[in-house]
mmCIF file with all atom_site columns, C-alpha atoms in Angstrom:
data_model
loop_
_atom_site.group_PDB
_atom_site.id
_atom_site.type_symbol
_atom_site.label_atom_id
_atom_site.label_alt_id
_atom_site.label_comp_id
_atom_site.label_asym_id
_atom_site.label_entity_id
_atom_site.label_seq_id
_atom_site.pdbx_PDB_ins_code
_atom_site.Cartn_x
_atom_site.Cartn_y
_atom_site.Cartn_z
_atom_site.occupancy
_atom_site.B_iso_or_equiv
_atom_site.pdbx_formal_charge
_atom_site.auth_seq_id
_atom_site.auth_comp_id
_atom_site.auth_asym_id
_atom_site.auth_atom_id
_atom_site.pdbx_PDB_model_num
ATOM 1   C CA . UNK A 1 1   ? 28.194  -18.599 -12.808 1.00 53.00 ? 1   UNK A CA 1
ATOM 2   C CA . UNK A 1 2   ? 26.359  -15.747 -14.078 1.00 57.00 ? 2   UNK A CA 1
ATOM 3   C CA . UNK A 1 3   ? 22.798  -15.751 -12.832 1.00 61.00 ? 3   UNK A CA 1
ATOM 4   C CA . UNK A 1 4   ? 19.998  -14.037 -14.872 1.00 67.00 ? 4   UNK A CA 1
ATOM 5   C CA . UNK A 1 5   ? 16.658  -13.030 -12.942 1.00 67.00 ? 5   UNK A CA 1
ATOM 6   C CA . UNK A 1 6   ? 13.625  -11.638 -14.812 1.00 71.00 ? 6   UNK A CA 1
ATOM 7   C CA . UNK A 1 7   ? 11.130  -10.680 -12.189 1.00 66.00 ? 7   UNK A CA 1
ATOM 8   C CA . UNK A 1 8   ? 8.812   -9.024  -14.793 1.00 70.00 ? 8   UNK A CA 1
ATOM 9   C CA . UNK A 1 9   ? 5.122   -10.299 -14.612 1.00 65.00 ? 9   UNK A CA 1
ATOM 10  C CA . UNK A 1 10  ? 5.370   -11.572 -18.274 1.00 70.00 ? 10  UNK A CA 1
ATOM 11  C CA . UNK A 1 11  ? 8.919   -13.334 -17.693 1.00 73.00 ? 11  UNK A CA 1
ATOM 12  C CA . UNK A 1 12  ? 9.207   -16.639 -19.333 1.00 77.00 ? 12  UNK A CA 1
ATOM 13  C CA . UNK A 1 13  ? 11.141  -19.779 -17.959 1.00 77.00 ? 13  UNK A CA 1
ATOM 14  C CA . UNK A 1 14  ? 14.648  -20.390 -19.318 1.00 80.00 ? 14  UNK A CA 1
ATOM 15  C CA . UNK A 1 15  ? 16.793  -23.453 -19.498 1.00 81.00 ? 15  UNK A CA 1
ATOM 16  C CA . UNK A 1 16  ? 19.061  -22.490 -16.612 1.00 78.00 ? 16  UNK A CA 1
ATOM 17  C CA . UNK A 1 17  ? 18.938  -24.667 -13.518 1.00 76.00 ? 17  UNK A CA 1
ATOM 18  C CA . UNK A 1 18  ? 17.699  -23.170 -10.312 1.00 71.00 ? 18  UNK A CA 1
ATOM 19  C CA . UNK A 1 19  ? 20.482  -22.309 -8.151  1.00 70.00 ? 19  UNK A CA 1
ATOM 20  C CA . UNK A 1 20  ? 20.517  -21.140 -4.531  1.00 69.00 ? 20  UNK A CA 1
ATOM 21  C CA . UNK A 1 21  ? 22.767  -20.905 -1.488  1.00 71.00 ? 21  UNK A CA 1
ATOM 22  C CA . UNK A 1 22  ? 22.365  -19.932 2.153   1.00 66.00 ? 22  UNK A CA 1
ATOM 23  C CA . UNK A 1 23  ? 21.653  -16.287 0.997   1.00 67.00 ? 23  UNK A CA 1
ATOM 24  C CA . UNK A 1 24  ? 18.985  -17.066 -1.591  1.00 73.00 ? 24  UNK A CA 1
ATOM 25  C CA . UNK A 1 25  ? 15.321  -16.355 -1.751  1.00 75.00 ? 25  UNK A CA 1
ATOM 26  C CA . UNK A 1 26  ? 13.190  -17.860 -4.269  1.00 77.00 ? 26  UNK A CA 1
ATOM 27  C CA . UNK A 1 27  ? 10.125  -16.081 -5.546  1.00 76.00 ? 27  UNK A CA 1
ATOM 28  C CA . UNK A 1 28  ? 7.359   -17.897 -7.433  1.00 79.00 ? 28  UNK A CA 1
ATOM 29  C CA . UNK A 1 29  ? 4.898   -16.081 -8.972  1.00 77.00 ? 29  UNK A CA 1
ATOM 30  C CA . UNK A 1 30  ? 1.812   -17.005 -11.316 1.00 78.00 ? 30  UNK A CA 1
ATOM 31  C CA . UNK A 1 31  ? -1.053  -15.163 -12.825 1.00 78.00 ? 31  UNK A CA 1
ATOM 32  C CA . UNK A 1 32  ? -3.895  -15.905 -15.030 1.00 80.00 ? 32  UNK A CA 1
ATOM 33  C CA . UNK A 1 33  ? -6.812  -13.942 -16.894 1.00 80.00 ? 33  UNK A CA 1
ATOM 34  C CA . UNK A 1 34  ? -10.098 -15.192 -17.072 1.00 83.00 ? 34  UNK A CA 1
ATOM 35  C CA . UNK A 1 35  ? -13.004 -13.375 -19.093 1.00 85.00 ? 35  UNK A CA 1
ATOM 36  C CA . UNK A 1 36  ? -10.811 -10.132 -18.598 1.00 81.00 ? 36  UNK A CA 1
ATOM 37  C CA . UNK A 1 37  ? -10.303 -10.370 -14.915 1.00 81.00 ? 37  UNK A CA 1
ATOM 38  C CA . UNK A 1 38  ? -6.907  -10.884 -13.677 1.00 79.00 ? 38  UNK A CA 1
ATOM 39  C CA . UNK A 1 39  ? -5.351  -12.763 -10.770 1.00 77.00 ? 39  UNK A CA 1
ATOM 40  C CA . UNK A 1 40  ? -1.849  -13.081 -9.259  1.00 76.00 ? 40  UNK A CA 1
ATOM 41  C CA . UNK A 1 41  ? -0.284  -15.078 -6.404  1.00 77.00 ? 41  UNK A CA 1
ATOM 42  C CA . UNK A 1 42  ? 3.297   -15.278 -5.284  1.00 78.00 ? 42  UNK A CA 1
ATOM 43  C CA . UNK A 1 43  ? 5.233   -17.139 -2.755  1.00 80.00 ? 43  UNK A CA 1
ATOM 44  C CA . UNK A 1 44  ? 8.714   -16.638 -1.423  1.00 80.00 ? 44  UNK A CA 1
ATOM 45  C CA . UNK A 1 45  ? 11.009  -19.258 -0.194  1.00 81.00 ? 45  UNK A CA 1
ATOM 46  C CA . UNK A 1 46  ? 13.785  -18.319 2.195   1.00 81.00 ? 46  UNK A CA 1
ATOM 47  C CA . UNK A 1 47  ? 16.366  -20.928 1.958   1.00 79.00 ? 47  UNK A CA 1
ATOM 48  C CA . UNK A 1 48  ? 18.470  -21.414 5.410   1.00 81.00 ? 48  UNK A CA 1
ATOM 49  C CA . UNK A 1 49  ? 17.693  -17.941 6.130   1.00 82.00 ? 49  UNK A CA 1
ATOM 50  C CA . UNK A 1 50  ? 20.342  -15.715 7.887   1.00 84.00 ? 50  UNK A CA 1
ATOM 51  C CA . UNK A 1 51  ? 19.469  -13.778 10.869  1.00 87.00 ? 51  UNK A CA 1
ATOM 52  C CA . UNK A 1 52  ? 19.459  -10.494 8.803   1.00 87.00 ? 52  UNK A CA 1
ATOM 53  C CA . UNK A 1 53  ? 17.105  -12.060 6.374   1.00 84.00 ? 53  UNK A CA 1
ATOM 54  C CA . UNK A 1 54  ? 14.936  -13.264 9.079   1.00 86.00 ? 54  UNK A CA 1
ATOM 55  C CA . UNK A 1 55  ? 14.750  -9.983  10.570  1.00 90.00 ? 55  UNK A CA 1
ATOM 56  C CA . UNK A 1 56  ? 13.892  -8.241  7.305   1.00 88.00 ? 56  UNK A CA 1
ATOM 57  C CA . UNK A 1 57  ? 11.051  -10.741 6.826   1.00 86.00 ? 57  UNK A CA 1
ATOM 58  C CA . UNK A 1 58  ? 9.865   -10.193 10.415  1.00 90.00 ? 58  UNK A CA 1
ATOM 59  C CA . UNK A 1 59  ? 9.814   -6.324  9.810   1.00 92.00 ? 59  UNK A CA 1
ATOM 60  C CA . UNK A 1 60  ? 8.099   -6.769  6.331   1.00 88.00 ? 60  UNK A CA 1
ATOM 61  C CA . UNK A 1 61  ? 5.382   -8.772  7.907   1.00 88.00 ? 61  UNK A CA 1
ATOM 62  C CA . UNK A 1 62  ? 4.611   -6.266  10.453  1.00 93.00 ? 62  UNK A CA 1
ATOM 63  C CA . UNK A 1 63  ? 4.562   -3.440  7.791   1.00 92.00 ? 63  UNK A CA 1
ATOM 64  C CA . UNK A 1 64  ? 2.217   -5.569  5.756   1.00 88.00 ? 64  UNK A CA 1
ATOM 65  C CA . UNK A 1 65  ? -0.219  -5.757  8.517   1.00 90.00 ? 65  UNK A CA 1
ATOM 66  C CA . UNK A 1 66  ? 0.339   -2.326  9.191   1.00 93.00 ? 66  UNK A CA 1
ATOM 67  C CA . UNK A 1 67  ? -0.763  -1.321  5.625   1.00 89.00 ? 67  UNK A CA 1
ATOM 68  C CA . UNK A 1 68  ? -3.793  -3.598  5.889   1.00 87.00 ? 68  UNK A CA 1
ATOM 69  C CA . UNK A 1 69  ? -4.935  -2.208  8.940   1.00 89.00 ? 69  UNK A CA 1
ATOM 70  C CA . UNK A 1 70  ? -5.375  1.290   7.069   1.00 89.00 ? 70  UNK A CA 1
ATOM 71  C CA . UNK A 1 71  ? -7.269  -0.122  4.213   1.00 84.00 ? 71  UNK A CA 1
ATOM 72  C CA . UNK A 1 72  ? -10.803 1.038   5.456   1.00 84.00 ? 72  UNK A CA 1
ATOM 73  C CA . UNK A 1 73  ? -13.533 2.766   3.686   1.00 83.00 ? 73  UNK A CA 1
ATOM 74  C CA . UNK A 1 74  ? -12.890 6.556   3.689   1.00 87.00 ? 74  UNK A CA 1
ATOM 75  C CA . UNK A 1 75  ? -9.042  6.395   4.490   1.00 89.00 ? 75  UNK A CA 1
ATOM 76  C CA . UNK A 1 76  ? -6.709  7.562   1.871   1.00 91.00 ? 76  UNK A CA 1
ATOM 77  C CA . UNK A 1 77  ? -4.858  4.798   -0.072  1.00 88.00 ? 77  UNK A CA 1
ATOM 78  C CA . UNK A 1 78  ? -1.562  6.616   0.849   1.00 92.00 ? 78  UNK A CA 1
ATOM 79  C CA . UNK A 1 79  ? -2.219  6.027   4.662   1.00 93.00 ? 79  UNK A CA 1
ATOM 80  C CA . UNK A 1 80  ? -1.521  2.283   3.981   1.00 90.00 ? 80  UNK A CA 1
ATOM 81  C CA . UNK A 1 81  ? 1.782   2.876   2.315   1.00 92.00 ? 81  UNK A CA 1
ATOM 82  C CA . UNK A 1 82  ? 2.793   5.451   5.087   1.00 95.00 ? 82  UNK A CA 1
ATOM 83  C CA . UNK A 1 83  ? 1.772   3.082   7.915   1.00 95.00 ? 83  UNK A CA 1
ATOM 84  C CA . UNK A 1 84  ? 4.032   0.438   6.342   1.00 93.00 ? 84  UNK A CA 1
ATOM 85  C CA . UNK A 1 85  ? 6.892   2.879   5.858   1.00 94.00 ? 85  UNK A CA 1
ATOM 86  C CA . UNK A 1 86  ? 6.603   3.948   9.423   1.00 97.00 ? 86  UNK A CA 1
ATOM 87  C CA . UNK A 1 87  ? 7.192   0.382   10.563  1.00 97.00 ? 87  UNK A CA 1
ATOM 88  C CA . UNK A 1 88  ? 10.102  -0.163  8.407   1.00 94.00 ? 88  UNK A CA 1
ATOM 89  C CA . UNK A 1 89  ? 11.498  3.328   9.405   1.00 97.00 ? 89  UNK A CA 1
ATOM 90  C CA . UNK A 1 90  ? 11.304  2.498   13.147  1.00 98.00 ? 90  UNK A CA 1
ATOM 91  C CA . UNK A 1 91  ? 12.205  -1.120  13.214  1.00 97.00 ? 91  UNK A CA 1
ATOM 92  C CA . UNK A 1 92  ? 14.830  -1.300  10.458  1.00 95.00 ? 92  UNK A CA 1
ATOM 93  C CA . UNK A 1 93  ? 15.833  2.089   9.115   1.00 96.00 ? 93  UNK A CA 1
ATOM 94  C CA . UNK A 1 94  ? 18.667  0.485   7.011   1.00 94.00 ? 94  UNK A CA 1
ATOM 95  C CA . UNK A 1 95  ? 16.116  -1.316  5.071   1.00 90.00 ? 95  UNK A CA 1
ATOM 96  C CA . UNK A 1 96  ? 14.245  1.962   3.879   1.00 92.00 ? 96  UNK A CA 1
ATOM 97  C CA . UNK A 1 97  ? 16.446  2.509   0.824   1.00 90.00 ? 97  UNK A CA 1
ATOM 98  C CA . UNK A 1 98  ? 15.156  -1.088  -0.355  1.00 85.00 ? 98  UNK A CA 1
ATOM 99  C CA . UNK A 1 99  ? 11.708  -0.512  -0.340  1.00 84.00 ? 99  UNK A CA 1
ATOM 100 C CA . UNK A 1 100 ? 9.758   -0.045  -3.620  1.00 82.00 ? 100 UNK A CA 1
ATOM 101 C CA . UNK A 1 101 ? 7.664   3.071   -4.417  1.00 85.00 ? 101 UNK A CA 1
ATOM 102 C CA . UNK A 1 102 ? 4.473   1.044   -4.038  1.00 81.00 ? 102 UNK A CA 1
ATOM 103 C CA . UNK A 1 103 ? 3.214   -1.353  -1.336  1.00 79.00 ? 103 UNK A CA 1
ATOM 104 C CA . UNK A 1 104 ? 0.732   -3.005  -3.626  1.00 76.00 ? 104 UNK A CA 1
ATOM 105 C CA . UNK A 1 105 ? -1.907  -2.576  -6.061  1.00 73.00 ? 105 UNK A CA 1
ATOM 106 C CA . UNK A 1 106 ? -5.479  -3.582  -6.609  1.00 73.00 ? 106 UNK A CA 1
ATOM 107 C CA . UNK A 1 107 ? -6.120  -6.315  -8.991  1.00 69.00 ? 107 UNK A CA 1
ATOM 108 C CA . UNK A 1 108 ? -9.081  -6.912  -11.390 1.00 70.00 ? 108 UNK A CA 1
ATOM 109 C CA . UNK A 1 109 ? -9.736  -5.937  -14.871 1.00 71.00 ? 109 UNK A CA 1
ATOM 110 C CA . UNK A 1 110 ? -6.140  -4.583  -14.974 1.00 68.00 ? 110 UNK A CA 1
ATOM 111 C CA . UNK A 1 111 ? -3.275  -6.747  -13.894 1.00 68.00 ? 111 UNK A CA 1
ATOM 112 C CA . UNK A 1 112 ? -2.241  -3.833  -11.618 1.00 68.00 ? 112 UNK A CA 1
ATOM 113 C CA . UNK A 1 113 ? -5.147  -1.467  -11.345 1.00 69.00 ? 113 UNK A CA 1
ATOM 114 C CA . UNK A 1 114 ? -3.858  2.036   -12.035 1.00 70.00 ? 114 UNK A CA 1
ATOM 115 C CA . UNK A 1 115 ? -6.242  3.741   -9.920  1.00 72.00 ? 115 UNK A CA 1
ATOM 116 C CA . UNK A 1 116 ? -5.543  1.668   -6.762  1.00 74.00 ? 116 UNK A CA 1
ATOM 117 C CA . UNK A 1 117 ? -1.750  1.989   -6.458  1.00 79.00 ? 117 UNK A CA 1
ATOM 118 C CA . UNK A 1 118 ? -0.704  1.741   -2.847  1.00 82.00 ? 118 UNK A CA 1
ATOM 119 C CA . UNK A 1 119 ? 1.925   4.511   -2.736  1.00 87.00 ? 119 UNK A CA 1
ATOM 120 C CA . UNK A 1 120 ? 2.770   7.877   -0.756  1.00 92.00 ? 120 UNK A CA 1
ATOM 121 C CA . UNK A 1 121 ? 0.988   10.005  -3.501  1.00 91.00 ? 121 UNK A CA 1
ATOM 122 C CA . UNK A 1 122 ? -2.311  8.220   -4.063  1.00 88.00 ? 122 UNK A CA 1
ATOM 123 C CA . UNK A 1 123 ? -4.843  10.387  -2.078  1.00 88.00 ? 123 UNK A CA 1
ATOM 124 C CA . UNK A 1 124 ? -7.740  8.682   -3.277  1.00 86.00 ? 124 UNK A CA 1
ATOM 125 C CA . UNK A 1 125 ? -10.053 7.482   -0.661  1.00 83.00 ? 125 UNK A CA 1
ATOM 126 C CA . UNK A 1 126 ? -10.652 3.668   0.014   1.00 79.00 ? 126 UNK A CA 1
ATOM 127 C CA . UNK A 1 127 ? -14.364 2.940   -0.846  1.00 69.00 ? 127 UNK A CA 1
ATOM 128 C CA . UNK A 1 128 ? -16.847 0.715   0.658   1.00 58.00 ? 128 UNK A CA 1
ATOM 129 C CA . UNK A 1 129 ? -17.227 -0.963  -2.740  1.00 58.00 ? 129 UNK A CA 1
ATOM 130 C CA . UNK A 1 130 ? -13.636 -1.889  -2.866  1.00 59.00 ? 130 UNK A CA 1
ATOM 131 C CA . UNK A 1 131 ? -13.219 -5.409  -2.006  1.00 54.00 ? 131 UNK A CA 1
ATOM 132 C CA . UNK A 1 132 ? -10.415 -6.815  0.497   1.00 55.00 ? 132 UNK A CA 1
ATOM 133 C CA . UNK A 1 133 ? -10.704 -10.711 0.817   1.00 49.00 ? 133 UNK A CA 1
ATOM 134 C CA . UNK A 1 134 ? -9.286  -12.282 3.709   1.00 48.00 ? 134 UNK A CA 1
ATOM 135 C CA . UNK A 1 135 ? -10.275 -15.880 4.130   1.00 42.00 ? 135 UNK A CA 1
ATOM 136 C CA . UNK A 1 136 ? -8.647  -19.217 5.360   1.00 38.00 ? 136 UNK A CA 1
ATOM 137 C CA . UNK A 1 137 ? -7.242  -19.317 1.729   1.00 34.00 ? 137 UNK A CA 1
ATOM 138 C CA . UNK A 1 138 ? -5.648  -16.000 1.831   1.00 35.00 ? 138 UNK A CA 1
ATOM 139 C CA . UNK A 1 139 ? -2.242  -16.689 3.368   1.00 34.00 ? 139 UNK A CA 1
ATOM 140 C CA . UNK A 1 140 ? -0.628  -13.191 2.664   1.00 40.00 ? 140 UNK A CA 1
ATOM 141 C CA . UNK A 1 141 ? 3.069   -13.210 4.235   1.00 46.00 ? 141 UNK A CA 1
ATOM 142 C CA . UNK A 1 142 ? 2.056   -16.581 5.943   1.00 41.00 ? 142 UNK A CA 1
ATOM 143 C CA . UNK A 1 143 ? 3.090   -18.071 2.643   1.00 49.00 ? 143 UNK A CA 1
ATOM 144 C CA . UNK A 1 144 ? 6.540   -17.297 3.024   1.00 52.00 ? 144 UNK A CA 1
ATOM 145 C CA . UNK A 1 145 ? 8.445   -20.391 3.927   1.00 55.00 ? 145 UNK A CA 1
ATOM 146 C CA . UNK A 1 146 ? 11.737  -20.452 5.968   1.00 53.00 ? 146 UNK A CA 1
ATOM 147 C CA . UNK A 1 147 ? 13.552  -23.698 5.007   1.00 54.00 ? 147 UNK A CA 1
ATOM 148 C CA . UNK A 1 148 ? 16.430  -25.032 7.073   1.00 55.00 ? 148 UNK A CA 1
ATOM 149 C CA . UNK A 1 149 ? 18.266  -28.101 5.989   1.00 52.00 ? 149 UNK A CA 1
ATOM 150 C CA . UNK A 1 150 ? 17.282  -31.377 7.975   1.00 44.00 ? 150 UNK A CA 1
ATOM 151 C CA . UNK A 1 151 ? 14.801  -29.384 10.039  1.00 44.00 ? 151 UNK A CA 1
ATOM 152 C CA . UNK A 1 152 ? 11.169  -28.966 9.294   1.00 46.00 ? 152 UNK A CA 1
ATOM 153 C CA . UNK A 1 153 ? 9.872   -25.553 10.489  1.00 46.00 ? 153 UNK A CA 1
ATOM 154 C CA . UNK A 1 154 ? 6.307   -24.331 10.679  1.00 44.00 ? 154 UNK A CA 1
ATOM 155 C CA . UNK A 1 155 ? 4.783   -21.202 11.970  1.00 44.00 ? 155 UNK A CA 1
ATOM 156 C CA . UNK A 1 156 ? 1.850   -21.714 14.492  1.00 41.00 ? 156 UNK A CA 1
ATOM 157 C CA . UNK A 1 157 ? -0.434  -20.286 11.776  1.00 45.00 ? 157 UNK A CA 1
ATOM 158 C CA . UNK A 1 158 ? 0.805   -22.679 9.206   1.00 43.00 ? 158 UNK A CA 1
ATOM 159 C CA . UNK A 1 159 ? 0.792   -25.790 11.302  1.00 40.00 ? 159 UNK A CA 1
ATOM 160 C CA . UNK A 1 160 ? -2.957  -24.832 12.507  1.00 39.00 ? 160 UNK A CA 1
ATOM 161 C CA . UNK A 1 161 ? -4.127  -24.283 8.867   1.00 40.00 ? 161 UNK A CA 1
ATOM 162 C CA . UNK A 1 162 ? -2.237  -27.527 7.728   1.00 39.00 ? 162 UNK A CA 1
ATOM 163 C CA . UNK A 1 163 ? -3.693  -29.550 10.583  1.00 38.00 ? 163 UNK A CA 1
ATOM 164 C CA . UNK A 1 164 ? -7.234  -28.305 10.089  1.00 38.00 ? 164 UNK A CA 1
ATOM 165 C CA . UNK A 1 165 ? -7.364  -28.937 6.351   1.00 39.00 ? 165 UNK A CA 1
ATOM 166 C CA . UNK A 1 166 ? -5.979  -32.383 6.766   1.00 40.00 ? 166 UNK A CA 1
ATOM 167 C CA . UNK A 1 167 ? -8.765  -33.475 9.298   1.00 37.00 ? 167 UNK A CA 1
ATOM 168 C CA . UNK A 1 168 ? -11.673 -32.126 7.358   1.00 39.00 ? 168 UNK A CA 1
ATOM 169 C CA . UNK A 1 169 ? -13.869 -34.601 5.809   1.00 37.00 ? 169 UNK A CA 1
ATOM 170 C CA . UNK A 1 170 ? -15.854 -33.842 2.452   1.00 37.00 ? 170 UNK A CA 1
#
């Protein structure tokens, strides 16, 4: 079986059946444009994750939080990338070669705001007018799901938000 993956933002579906095994990760991404403003959201599903995949996820989660902690007014954008890189170098140096050159980007009028690429060379300061939204609906890496067959797995954060939303009355 020859598998074809197209992870470009403008990729289209094909007629191939979704295939996975115990080493698979399924990445689902969707974006939209409304009156020239862009949005994008992605979710990753780890199917019956191996211990090495689980470790990679845990390290990525820590790196993600380290990057977010550096996104403060006046700090250089590159500081966020360096913070994420430092976590991976310390906790899983074997994964450093797999990192992309960017840890993220701004989104708004461009699908990927060219002036706000979170990488090692962007020395622009983060400004007070930049918006970083974290609400109960911003799930970040909490939206990566570990799926084990015949077993229901929730993180504490997922279970808490699931319980709260189910008990609300409108």
